[in-house]
Coordinates of C-alpha atoms in Angstrom, one line a residue:
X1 CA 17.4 1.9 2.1
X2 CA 17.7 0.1 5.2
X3 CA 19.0 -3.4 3.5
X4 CA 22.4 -1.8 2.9
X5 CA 24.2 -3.8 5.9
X6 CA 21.9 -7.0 5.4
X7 CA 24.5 -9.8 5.2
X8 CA 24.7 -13.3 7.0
X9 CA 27.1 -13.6 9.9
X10 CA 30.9 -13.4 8.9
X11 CA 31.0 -17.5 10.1
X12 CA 28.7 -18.1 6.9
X13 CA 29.3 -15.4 4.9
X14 CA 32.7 -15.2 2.7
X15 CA 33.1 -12.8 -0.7
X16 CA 34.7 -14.8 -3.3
X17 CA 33.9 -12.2 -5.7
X18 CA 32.7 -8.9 -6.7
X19 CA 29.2 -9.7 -6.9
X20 CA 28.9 -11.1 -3.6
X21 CA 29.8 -7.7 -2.0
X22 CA 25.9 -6.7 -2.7
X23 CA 23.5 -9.4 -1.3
X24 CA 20.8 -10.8 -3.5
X25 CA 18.1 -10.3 -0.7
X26 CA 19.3 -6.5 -0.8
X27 CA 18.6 -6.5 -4.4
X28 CA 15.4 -7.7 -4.1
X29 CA 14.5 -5.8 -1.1
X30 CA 15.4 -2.7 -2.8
X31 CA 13.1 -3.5 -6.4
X32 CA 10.2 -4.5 -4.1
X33 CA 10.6 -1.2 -2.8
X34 CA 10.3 0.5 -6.5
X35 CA 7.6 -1.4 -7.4
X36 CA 5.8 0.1 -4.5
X37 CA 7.2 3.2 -5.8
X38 CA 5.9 2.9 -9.0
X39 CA 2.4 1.4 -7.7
X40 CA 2.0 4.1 -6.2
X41 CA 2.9 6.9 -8.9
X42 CA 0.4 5.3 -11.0
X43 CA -2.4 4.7 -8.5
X44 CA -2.7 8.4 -6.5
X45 CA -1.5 10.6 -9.8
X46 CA -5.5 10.9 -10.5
X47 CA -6.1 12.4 -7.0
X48 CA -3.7 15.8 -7.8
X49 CA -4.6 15.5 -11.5
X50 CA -8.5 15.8 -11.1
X51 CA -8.0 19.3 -9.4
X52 CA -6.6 20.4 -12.7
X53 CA -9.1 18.4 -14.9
X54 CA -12.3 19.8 -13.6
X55 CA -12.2 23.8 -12.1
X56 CA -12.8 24.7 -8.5
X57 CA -16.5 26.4 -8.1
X58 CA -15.6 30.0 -6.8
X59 CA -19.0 30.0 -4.9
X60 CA -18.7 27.1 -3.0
X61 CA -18.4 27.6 0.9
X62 CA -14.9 26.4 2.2
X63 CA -12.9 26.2 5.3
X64 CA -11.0 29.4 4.0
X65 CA -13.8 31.0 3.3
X66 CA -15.9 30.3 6.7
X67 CA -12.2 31.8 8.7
X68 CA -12.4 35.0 6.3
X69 CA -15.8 35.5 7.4
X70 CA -15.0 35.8 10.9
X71 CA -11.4 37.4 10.4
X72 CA -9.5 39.8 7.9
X73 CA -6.0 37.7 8.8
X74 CA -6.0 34.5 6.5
X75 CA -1.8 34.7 6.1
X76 CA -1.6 31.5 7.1
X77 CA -3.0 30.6 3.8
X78 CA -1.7 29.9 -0.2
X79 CA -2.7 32.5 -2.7
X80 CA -6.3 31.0 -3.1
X81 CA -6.6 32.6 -6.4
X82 CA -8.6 30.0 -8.1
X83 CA -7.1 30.9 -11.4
X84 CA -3.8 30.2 -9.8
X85 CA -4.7 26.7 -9.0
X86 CA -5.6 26.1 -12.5
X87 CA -3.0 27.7 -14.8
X88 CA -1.7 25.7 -17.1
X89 CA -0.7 25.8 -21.0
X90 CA -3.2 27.7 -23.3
X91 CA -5.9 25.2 -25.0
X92 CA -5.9 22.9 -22.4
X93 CA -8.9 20.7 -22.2
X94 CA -10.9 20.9 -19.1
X95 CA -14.0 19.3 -17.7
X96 CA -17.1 20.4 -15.9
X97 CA -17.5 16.7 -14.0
X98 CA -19.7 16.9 -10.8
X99 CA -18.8 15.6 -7.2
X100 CA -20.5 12.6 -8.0
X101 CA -18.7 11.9 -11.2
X102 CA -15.1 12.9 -9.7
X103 CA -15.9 10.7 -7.0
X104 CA -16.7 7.5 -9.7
X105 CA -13.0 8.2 -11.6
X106 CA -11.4 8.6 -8.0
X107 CA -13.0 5.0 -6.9
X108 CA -12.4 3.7 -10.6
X109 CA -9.1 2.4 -9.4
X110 CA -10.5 0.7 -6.5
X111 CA -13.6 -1.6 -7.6
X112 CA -10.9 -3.2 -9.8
X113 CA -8.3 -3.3 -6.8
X114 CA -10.7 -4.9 -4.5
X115 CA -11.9 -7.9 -6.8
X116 CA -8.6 -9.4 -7.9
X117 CA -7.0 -8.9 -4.1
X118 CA -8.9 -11.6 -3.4
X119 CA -7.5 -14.0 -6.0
X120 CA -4.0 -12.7 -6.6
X121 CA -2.5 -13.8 -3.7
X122 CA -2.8 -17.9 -5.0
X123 CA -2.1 -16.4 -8.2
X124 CA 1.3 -15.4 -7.3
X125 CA 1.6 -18.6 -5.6
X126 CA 0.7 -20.9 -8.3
X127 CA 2.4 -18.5 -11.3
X128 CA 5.2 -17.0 -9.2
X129 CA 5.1 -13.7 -8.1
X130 CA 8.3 -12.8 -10.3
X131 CA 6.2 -13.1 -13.5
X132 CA 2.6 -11.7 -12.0
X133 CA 4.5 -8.4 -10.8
X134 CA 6.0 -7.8 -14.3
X135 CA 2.2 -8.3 -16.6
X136 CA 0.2 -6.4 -14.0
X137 CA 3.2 -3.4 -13.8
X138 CA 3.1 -3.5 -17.4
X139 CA -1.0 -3.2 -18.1
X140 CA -1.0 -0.5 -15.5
X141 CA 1.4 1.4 -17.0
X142 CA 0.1 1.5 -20.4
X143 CA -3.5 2.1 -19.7
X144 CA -2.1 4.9 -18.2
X145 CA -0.6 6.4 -21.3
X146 CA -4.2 5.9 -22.6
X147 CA -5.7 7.7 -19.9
X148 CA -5.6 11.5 -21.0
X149 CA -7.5 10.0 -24.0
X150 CA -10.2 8.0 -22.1
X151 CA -11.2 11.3 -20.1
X152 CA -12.0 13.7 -23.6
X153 CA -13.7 10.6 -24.8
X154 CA -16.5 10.6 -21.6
X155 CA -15.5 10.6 -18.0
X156 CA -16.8 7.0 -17.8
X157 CA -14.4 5.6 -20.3
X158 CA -11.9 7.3 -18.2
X159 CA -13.5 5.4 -14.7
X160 CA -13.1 2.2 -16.9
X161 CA -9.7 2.9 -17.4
X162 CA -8.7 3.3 -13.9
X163 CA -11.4 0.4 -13.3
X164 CA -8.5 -2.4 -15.6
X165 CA -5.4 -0.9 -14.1
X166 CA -6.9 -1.4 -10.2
X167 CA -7.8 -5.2 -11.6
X168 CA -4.0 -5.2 -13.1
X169 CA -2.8 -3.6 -9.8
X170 CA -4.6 -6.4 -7.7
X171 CA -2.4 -8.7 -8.6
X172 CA 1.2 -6.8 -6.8
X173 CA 1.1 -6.4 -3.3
X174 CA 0.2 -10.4 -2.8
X175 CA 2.8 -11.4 -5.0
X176 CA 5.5 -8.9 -3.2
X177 CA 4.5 -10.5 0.3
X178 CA 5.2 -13.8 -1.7
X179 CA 8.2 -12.9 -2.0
X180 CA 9.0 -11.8 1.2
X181 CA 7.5 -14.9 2.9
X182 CA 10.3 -16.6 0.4
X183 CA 13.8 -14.1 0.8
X184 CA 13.2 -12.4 4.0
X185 CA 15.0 -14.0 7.3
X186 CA 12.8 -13.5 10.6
X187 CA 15.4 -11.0 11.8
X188 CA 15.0 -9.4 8.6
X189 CA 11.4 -9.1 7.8
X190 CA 10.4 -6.0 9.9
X191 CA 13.1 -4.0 7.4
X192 CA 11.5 -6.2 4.2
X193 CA 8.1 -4.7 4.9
X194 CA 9.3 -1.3 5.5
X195 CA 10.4 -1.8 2.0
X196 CA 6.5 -2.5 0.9
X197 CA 6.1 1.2 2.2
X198 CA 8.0 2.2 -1.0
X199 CA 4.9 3.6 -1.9
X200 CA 5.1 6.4 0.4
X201 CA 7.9 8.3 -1.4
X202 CA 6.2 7.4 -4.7
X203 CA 3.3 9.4 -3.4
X204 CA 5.7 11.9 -2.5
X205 CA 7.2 12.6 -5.4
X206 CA 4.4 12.4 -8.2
X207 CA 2.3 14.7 -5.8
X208 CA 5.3 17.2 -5.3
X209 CA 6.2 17.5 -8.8
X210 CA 2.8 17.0 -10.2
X211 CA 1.8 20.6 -9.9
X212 CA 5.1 21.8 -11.4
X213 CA 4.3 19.2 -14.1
X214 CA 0.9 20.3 -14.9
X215 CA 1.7 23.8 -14.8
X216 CA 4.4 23.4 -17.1
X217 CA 2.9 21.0 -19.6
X218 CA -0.7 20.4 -18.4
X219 CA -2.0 17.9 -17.1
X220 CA -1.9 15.1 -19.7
X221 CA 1.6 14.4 -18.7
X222 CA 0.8 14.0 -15.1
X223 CA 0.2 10.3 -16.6
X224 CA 2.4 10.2 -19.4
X225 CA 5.6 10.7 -17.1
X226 CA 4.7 8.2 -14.9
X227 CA 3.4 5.5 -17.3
X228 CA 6.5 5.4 -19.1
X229 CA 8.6 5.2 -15.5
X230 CA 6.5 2.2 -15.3
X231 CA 7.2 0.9 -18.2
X232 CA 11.0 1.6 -18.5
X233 CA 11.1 -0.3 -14.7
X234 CA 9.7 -3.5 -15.4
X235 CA 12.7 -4.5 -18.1
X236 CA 14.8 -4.1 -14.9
X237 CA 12.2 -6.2 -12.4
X238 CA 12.7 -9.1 -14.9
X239 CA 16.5 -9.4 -14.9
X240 CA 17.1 -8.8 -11.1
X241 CA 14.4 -10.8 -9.4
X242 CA 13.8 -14.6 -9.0
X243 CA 10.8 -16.1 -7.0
X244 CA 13.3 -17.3 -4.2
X245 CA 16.7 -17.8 -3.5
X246 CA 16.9 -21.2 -5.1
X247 CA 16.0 -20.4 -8.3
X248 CA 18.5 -17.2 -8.1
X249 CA 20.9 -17.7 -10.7
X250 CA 23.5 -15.1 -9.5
X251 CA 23.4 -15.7 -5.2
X252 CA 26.2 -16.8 -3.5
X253 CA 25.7 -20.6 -1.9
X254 CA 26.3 -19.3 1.4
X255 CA 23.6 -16.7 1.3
X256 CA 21.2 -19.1 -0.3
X257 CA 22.1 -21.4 2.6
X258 CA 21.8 -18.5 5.7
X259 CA 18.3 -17.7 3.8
X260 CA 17.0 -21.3 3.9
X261 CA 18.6 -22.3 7.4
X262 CA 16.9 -18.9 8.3
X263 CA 13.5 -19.2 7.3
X264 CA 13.2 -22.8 8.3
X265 CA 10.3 -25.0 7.3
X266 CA 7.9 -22.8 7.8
X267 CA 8.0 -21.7 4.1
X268 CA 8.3 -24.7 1.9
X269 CA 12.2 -24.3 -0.1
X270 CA 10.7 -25.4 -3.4
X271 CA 9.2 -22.6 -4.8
X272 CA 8.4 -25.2 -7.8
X273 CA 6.3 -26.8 -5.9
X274 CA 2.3 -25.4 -6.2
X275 CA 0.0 -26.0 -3.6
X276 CA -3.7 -25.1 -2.9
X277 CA -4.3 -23.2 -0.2
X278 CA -6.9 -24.8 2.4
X279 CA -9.1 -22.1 2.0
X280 CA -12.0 -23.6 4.7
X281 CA -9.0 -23.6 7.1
X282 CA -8.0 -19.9 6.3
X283 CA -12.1 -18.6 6.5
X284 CA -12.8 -20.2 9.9
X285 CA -9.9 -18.9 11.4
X286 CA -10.7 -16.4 14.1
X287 CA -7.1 -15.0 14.1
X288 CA -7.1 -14.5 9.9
X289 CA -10.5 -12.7 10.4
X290 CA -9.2 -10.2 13.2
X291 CA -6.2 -9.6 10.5
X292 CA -8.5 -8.6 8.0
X293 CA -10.7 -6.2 10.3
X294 CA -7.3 -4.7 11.3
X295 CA -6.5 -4.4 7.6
X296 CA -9.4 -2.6 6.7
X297 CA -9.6 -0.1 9.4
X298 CA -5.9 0.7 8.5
X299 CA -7.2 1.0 4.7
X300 CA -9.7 3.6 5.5
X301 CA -6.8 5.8 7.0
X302 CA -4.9 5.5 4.3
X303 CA -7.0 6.4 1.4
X304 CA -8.5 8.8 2.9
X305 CA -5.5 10.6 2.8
X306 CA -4.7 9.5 -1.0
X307 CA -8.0 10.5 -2.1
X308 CA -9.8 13.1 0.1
X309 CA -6.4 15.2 1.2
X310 CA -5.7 16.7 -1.9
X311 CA -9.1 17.7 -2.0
X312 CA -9.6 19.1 2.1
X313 CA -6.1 21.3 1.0
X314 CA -6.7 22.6 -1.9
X315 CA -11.1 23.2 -2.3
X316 CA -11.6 23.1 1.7
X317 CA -8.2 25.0 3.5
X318 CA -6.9 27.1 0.2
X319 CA -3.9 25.9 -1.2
X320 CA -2.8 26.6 -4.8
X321 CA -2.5 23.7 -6.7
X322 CA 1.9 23.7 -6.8
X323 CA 1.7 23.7 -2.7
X324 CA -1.2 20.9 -2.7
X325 CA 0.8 18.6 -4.3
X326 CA 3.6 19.0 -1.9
X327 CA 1.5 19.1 1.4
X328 CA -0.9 16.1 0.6
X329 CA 2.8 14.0 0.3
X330 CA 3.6 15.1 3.6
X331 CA 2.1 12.5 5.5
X332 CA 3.5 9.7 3.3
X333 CA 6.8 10.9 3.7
X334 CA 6.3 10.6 7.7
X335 CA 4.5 7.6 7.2
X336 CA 8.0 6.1 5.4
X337 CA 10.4 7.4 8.2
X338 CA 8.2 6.2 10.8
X339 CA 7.5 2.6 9.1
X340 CA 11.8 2.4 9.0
X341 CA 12.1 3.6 12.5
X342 CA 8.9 0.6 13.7
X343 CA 10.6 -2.0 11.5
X344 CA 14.3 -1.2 12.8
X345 CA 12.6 -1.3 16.7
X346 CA 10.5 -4.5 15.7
X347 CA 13.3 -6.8 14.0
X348 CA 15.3 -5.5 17.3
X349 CA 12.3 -6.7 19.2
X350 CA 12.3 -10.1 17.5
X351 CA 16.4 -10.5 17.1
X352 CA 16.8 -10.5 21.6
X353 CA 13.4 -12.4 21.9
X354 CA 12.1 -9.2 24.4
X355 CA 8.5 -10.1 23.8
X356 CA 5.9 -12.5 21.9
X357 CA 4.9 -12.2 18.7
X358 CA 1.3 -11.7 19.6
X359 CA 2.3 -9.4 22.1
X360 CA 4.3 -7.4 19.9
X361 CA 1.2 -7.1 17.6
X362 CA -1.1 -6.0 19.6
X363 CA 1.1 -3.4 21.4
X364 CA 1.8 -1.8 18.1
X365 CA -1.6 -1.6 17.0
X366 CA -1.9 1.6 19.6
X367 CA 0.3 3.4 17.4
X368 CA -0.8 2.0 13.9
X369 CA -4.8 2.3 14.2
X370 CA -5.4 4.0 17.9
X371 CA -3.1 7.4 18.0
X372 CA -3.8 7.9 13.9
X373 CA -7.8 7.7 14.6
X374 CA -7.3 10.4 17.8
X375 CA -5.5 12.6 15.7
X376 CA -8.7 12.2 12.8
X377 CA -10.8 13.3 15.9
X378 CA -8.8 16.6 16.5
X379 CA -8.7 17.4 12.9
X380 CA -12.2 17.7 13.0
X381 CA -11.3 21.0 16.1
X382 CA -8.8 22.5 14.4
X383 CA -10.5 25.6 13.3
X384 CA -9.2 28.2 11.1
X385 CA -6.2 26.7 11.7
X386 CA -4.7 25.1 8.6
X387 CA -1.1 24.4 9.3
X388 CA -2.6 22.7 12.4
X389 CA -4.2 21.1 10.3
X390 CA -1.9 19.4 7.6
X391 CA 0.7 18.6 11.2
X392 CA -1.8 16.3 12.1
X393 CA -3.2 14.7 9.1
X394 CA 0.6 14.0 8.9
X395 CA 1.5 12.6 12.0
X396 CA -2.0 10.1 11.8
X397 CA -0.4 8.7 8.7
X398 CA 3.2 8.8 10.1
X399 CA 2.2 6.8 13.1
X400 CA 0.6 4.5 10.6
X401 CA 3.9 3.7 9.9
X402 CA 3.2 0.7 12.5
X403 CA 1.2 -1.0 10.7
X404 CA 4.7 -2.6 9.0
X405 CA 4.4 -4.4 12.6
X406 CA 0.7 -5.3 12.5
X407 CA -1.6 -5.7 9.6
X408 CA 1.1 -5.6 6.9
X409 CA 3.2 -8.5 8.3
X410 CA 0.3 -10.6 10.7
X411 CA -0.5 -12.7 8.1
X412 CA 3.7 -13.7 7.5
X413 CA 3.2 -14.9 11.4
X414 CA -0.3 -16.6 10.6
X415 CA 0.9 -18.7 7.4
X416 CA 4.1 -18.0 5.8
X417 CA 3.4 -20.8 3.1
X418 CA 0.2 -19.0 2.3
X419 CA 1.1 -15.1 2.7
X420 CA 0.4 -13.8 -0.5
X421 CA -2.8 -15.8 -0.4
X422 CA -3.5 -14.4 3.1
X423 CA -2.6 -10.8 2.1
X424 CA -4.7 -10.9 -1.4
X425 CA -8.0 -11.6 0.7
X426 CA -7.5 -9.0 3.5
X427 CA -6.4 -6.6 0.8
X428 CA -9.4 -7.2 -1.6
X429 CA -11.8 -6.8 1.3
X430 CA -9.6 -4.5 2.9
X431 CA -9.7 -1.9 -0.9
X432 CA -13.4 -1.6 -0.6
X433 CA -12.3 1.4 1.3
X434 CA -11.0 2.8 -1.7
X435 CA -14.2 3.3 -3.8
X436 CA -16.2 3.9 -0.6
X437 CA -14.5 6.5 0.9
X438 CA -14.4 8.6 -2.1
X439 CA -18.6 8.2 -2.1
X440 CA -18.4 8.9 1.6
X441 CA -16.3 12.3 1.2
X442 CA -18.0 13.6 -1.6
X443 CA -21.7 12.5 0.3
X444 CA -20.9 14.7 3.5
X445 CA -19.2 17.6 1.0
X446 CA -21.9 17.9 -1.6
X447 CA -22.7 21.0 -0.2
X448 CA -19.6 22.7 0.6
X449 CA -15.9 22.3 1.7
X450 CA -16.7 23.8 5.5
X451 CA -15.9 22.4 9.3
X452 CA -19.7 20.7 9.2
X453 CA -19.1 18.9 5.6
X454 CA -15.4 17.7 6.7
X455 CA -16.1 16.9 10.1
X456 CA -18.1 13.2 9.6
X457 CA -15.3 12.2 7.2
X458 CA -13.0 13.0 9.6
X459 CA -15.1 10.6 12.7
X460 CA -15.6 7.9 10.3
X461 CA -12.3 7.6 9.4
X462 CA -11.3 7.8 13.1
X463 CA -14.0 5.1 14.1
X464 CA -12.6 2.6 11.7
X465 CA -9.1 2.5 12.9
X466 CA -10.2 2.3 16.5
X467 CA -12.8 -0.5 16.3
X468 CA -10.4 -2.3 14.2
X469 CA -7.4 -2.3 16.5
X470 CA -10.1 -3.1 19.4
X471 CA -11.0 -6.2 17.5
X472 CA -7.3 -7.1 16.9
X473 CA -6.5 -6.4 20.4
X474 CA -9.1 -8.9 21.4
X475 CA -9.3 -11.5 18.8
X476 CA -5.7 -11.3 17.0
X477 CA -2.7 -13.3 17.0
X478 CA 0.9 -13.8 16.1
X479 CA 1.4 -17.1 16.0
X480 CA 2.2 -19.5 13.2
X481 CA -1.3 -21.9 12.8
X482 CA -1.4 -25.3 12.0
X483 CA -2.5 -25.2 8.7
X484 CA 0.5 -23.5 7.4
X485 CA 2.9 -26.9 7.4
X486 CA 2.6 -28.4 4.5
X487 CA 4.1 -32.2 3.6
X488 CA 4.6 -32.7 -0.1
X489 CA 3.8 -36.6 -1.1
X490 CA 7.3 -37.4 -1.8
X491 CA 8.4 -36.7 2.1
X492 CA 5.4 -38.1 3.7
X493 CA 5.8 -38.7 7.4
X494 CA 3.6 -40.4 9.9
X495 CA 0.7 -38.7 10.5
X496 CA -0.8 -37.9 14.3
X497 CA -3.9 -39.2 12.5
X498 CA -4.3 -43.0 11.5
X499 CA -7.4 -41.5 9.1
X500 CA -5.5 -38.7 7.8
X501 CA -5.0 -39.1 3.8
X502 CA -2.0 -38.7 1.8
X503 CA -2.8 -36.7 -1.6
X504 CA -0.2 -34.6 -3.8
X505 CA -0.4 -32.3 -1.3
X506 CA -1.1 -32.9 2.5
X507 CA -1.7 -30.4 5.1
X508 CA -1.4 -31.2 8.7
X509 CA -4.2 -31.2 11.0

């Protein structure tokens, strides 16, 4: 993790005990990082498992199967036995579900996702995010368990499954940028968000050893394994994290103080304290709105590759179903090391003052939305050509990896008071991608797995990120807008307004 040498300078910082040799904010850094983890197992398990749940059509036209038409040498491929991809333990229950209906079970997840984004952000603020992160991880991983038994019941009882764990899992990423807003110094933050990419090795490893899994057990244990991880983690979120350093029971005062000092009053310090965001404020806001156009074309990217990959690698360029698994966690894996390496370059950026926020932004939006949707472009070129392929549907998500200095962190500069609120409404409108691009994929493939079917994925996906950064680029902005300072009634100051109002809570105009 990269929060190994976090620690205040040595002026402010003295160990007076054992404890204090490990830093609370390193702590916390590192659980927000396995519940990303964890997210993450128990949101993209479905997109391996389906290719074992529902058999491949021998007879349907493929990239592989275009290539061996025109050329004897396919070596560059798996063993495309189809019997291959699908062995698993004798009396295994499979299903005969269409495109369609995959494509309904794969966007399950999502329709939930996207409506409680848009509320979970206040949510975490008005509940703290320490107690909303430990019910929603908890409902998810449960209806998990459940899940093998939802899919022999009807494949729509399995859609409405995945339909309650996206509403449960609505509720985390708000609350985590809640916390961030509340622990993470400015020097700090670009490594604190890198931590929110935790998600990226949890797709790696339940994709990698998903296949094994499967192959081994079948693939009712691709969700029993992780829904018991989940479970077994959230005793451990509940004793470690606190909804900011104040109410920390085990930090030492000087790292409380560094924290507070740090962040300023740009986040109020009592966490207590629950305020309404102005929501007329936040919806008229050009800046917020570019955020949220920037968030959804970097959506798009992403689930593309957590929901169409598996399927382009394993129906449409040949892989078995072991080696699917493993290559479709590729570019999360890239996307992590590059997020650490933008984070590490970003908090650099912001500790010598080299350039403005907005600046900073914008210039990383070329390598967050821009190079990913060129590299969509020549993915649709690649030909017969399949480790091309995979090397640069992994490099468009590893340079994604900038988005940890964009979209993921824009709304910290925007309103640090009302992050998670900021974050739940770009991510609810942002996760519509999730239920559409499965609809999209499986509208352009209906007829086969070949260059013509993939191609239009591969453009609109390109598209989006492009006009999104664009719009950013144009619109966007890194700085900190009036409407974030907030004045609670017992330290009321005098207002630049003789008309302004004093209420519980007041918000400066």
């Amino acid at each position: 993790m990269p929060f190994s040498n976090i620690r205040p300078p040595k002026e402010v910082y003295i160990l007076t005990s054992i404890s204090d040799a490990i830093p609370a904010r390193f702590i916390v850094a590192l659980m927000l990082f396995f519940a990303c983890w964890i997210n993450y197992m128990l949101r993209v398990n479905m997109s391996v498992n389906i290719i074992a749940m529902v058999p491949e059509d021998k007879t349907t036209k493929t990239v592989e199967s275009e290539c061996k038409a025109v050329a004897n040498d396919v070596s560059l491929h798996n063993d495309t036995d189809i019997t291959k991809q699908l062995r698993q333990p004798d009396g295994v229950v499979i299903f005969s579900w269409t495109n369609q209906e995959q494509a309904y079970v794969l966007s399950g997840y999502f329709w939930g996702y996207a409506i409680t984004s848009l509320i979970s952000g206040t949510a975490a603020e008005l509940w703290g995010p320490r107690r909303v992160v430990f019910v929603t991880m908890f409902i998810s991983a449960v209806l998990t368990i459940i899940s093998p038994q939802a899919a022999r019941l009807h494949y729509m009882v399995l859609v409405a499954v995945r339909f309650f764990i996206g509403l449960a899992a609505g509720f985390l990423f708000p609350a985590l940028h809640a916390l961030v807003a509340r622990w993470a110094p400015p020097t700090e933050k670009g490594r604190f968000v890198s931590a929110l990419l935790g998600g990226a090795i949890g797709t790696v490893v339940t994709w990698s050893l998903t296949g094994p899994l499967i192959e081994t057990f079948g693939w009712d244990f691709a969700f029993y394994v992780p829904g018991i991880i989940a479970a077994l983690w959230c005793v451990a979120w509940w004793f470690l994290v606190y909804d900011s350093p104040v109410l920390h029971p085990r930090i030492s005062e000087a790292e409380k103080a560094y924290i507070l000092e740090a962040i300023g009053d740009k986040v109020h310090s009592d966490s207590t304290t629950k305020i309404v965001p102005p929501f007329k404020k936040i919806f008229t806001s050009l800046p917020f709105l570019a955020m949220i156009v920037l968030h959804y074309g970097n959506n798009w990217g992403i689930y593309f590759v957590m929901t169409a990959a598996p399927k382009y690698v394993s129906s449409a360029l040949g892989f078995n179903l072991t080696s699917t698994g493993t290559i479709s966690s590729l570019p999360y894996l890239a996307r992590m090391i590059f997020s650490l390496i933008f984070g590490a370059i970003g908090d650099r950026i912001v500790k010598r003052n080299m350039v403005s926020t907005t600046f900073m932004r914008k210039f990383f939006s070329l390598f967050s939305h821009v190079l990913p949707g060129l590299l969509l472009i020549g993915l649709g070129y690649t030909g017969c050509a399949p480790i091309l392929s995979i090397a640069l549907i992994t490099f468009s998500m590893g340079s994604n990896g900038a988005a940890t200095l964009t979209n993921l962190v824009n709304h910290q500069d925007l309103a640090p008071n009302f992050a998670a609120t900021l974050y739940g409404i770009a991510n609810g409108i942002g996760n519509t991608a999730g239920f559409v691009t499965p609809l999209v994929t499986a509208y352009f493939t209906k007829n086969g797995n070949g260059f013509a079917e993939w191609r239009p994925v591969f453009f609109t996906g390109a598209s989006l990120y492009i006009i999104a950064a664009v719009y950013f680029i144009l619109f966007g902005t890194g700085e900190t807008q009036k409407w974030n300072y907030i004045e609670p009634e017992e330290d009321k100051r005098p207002s630049a307004s003789s008309n302004d109002t004093t209420i519980t809570v007041q918000v400066k105009n």
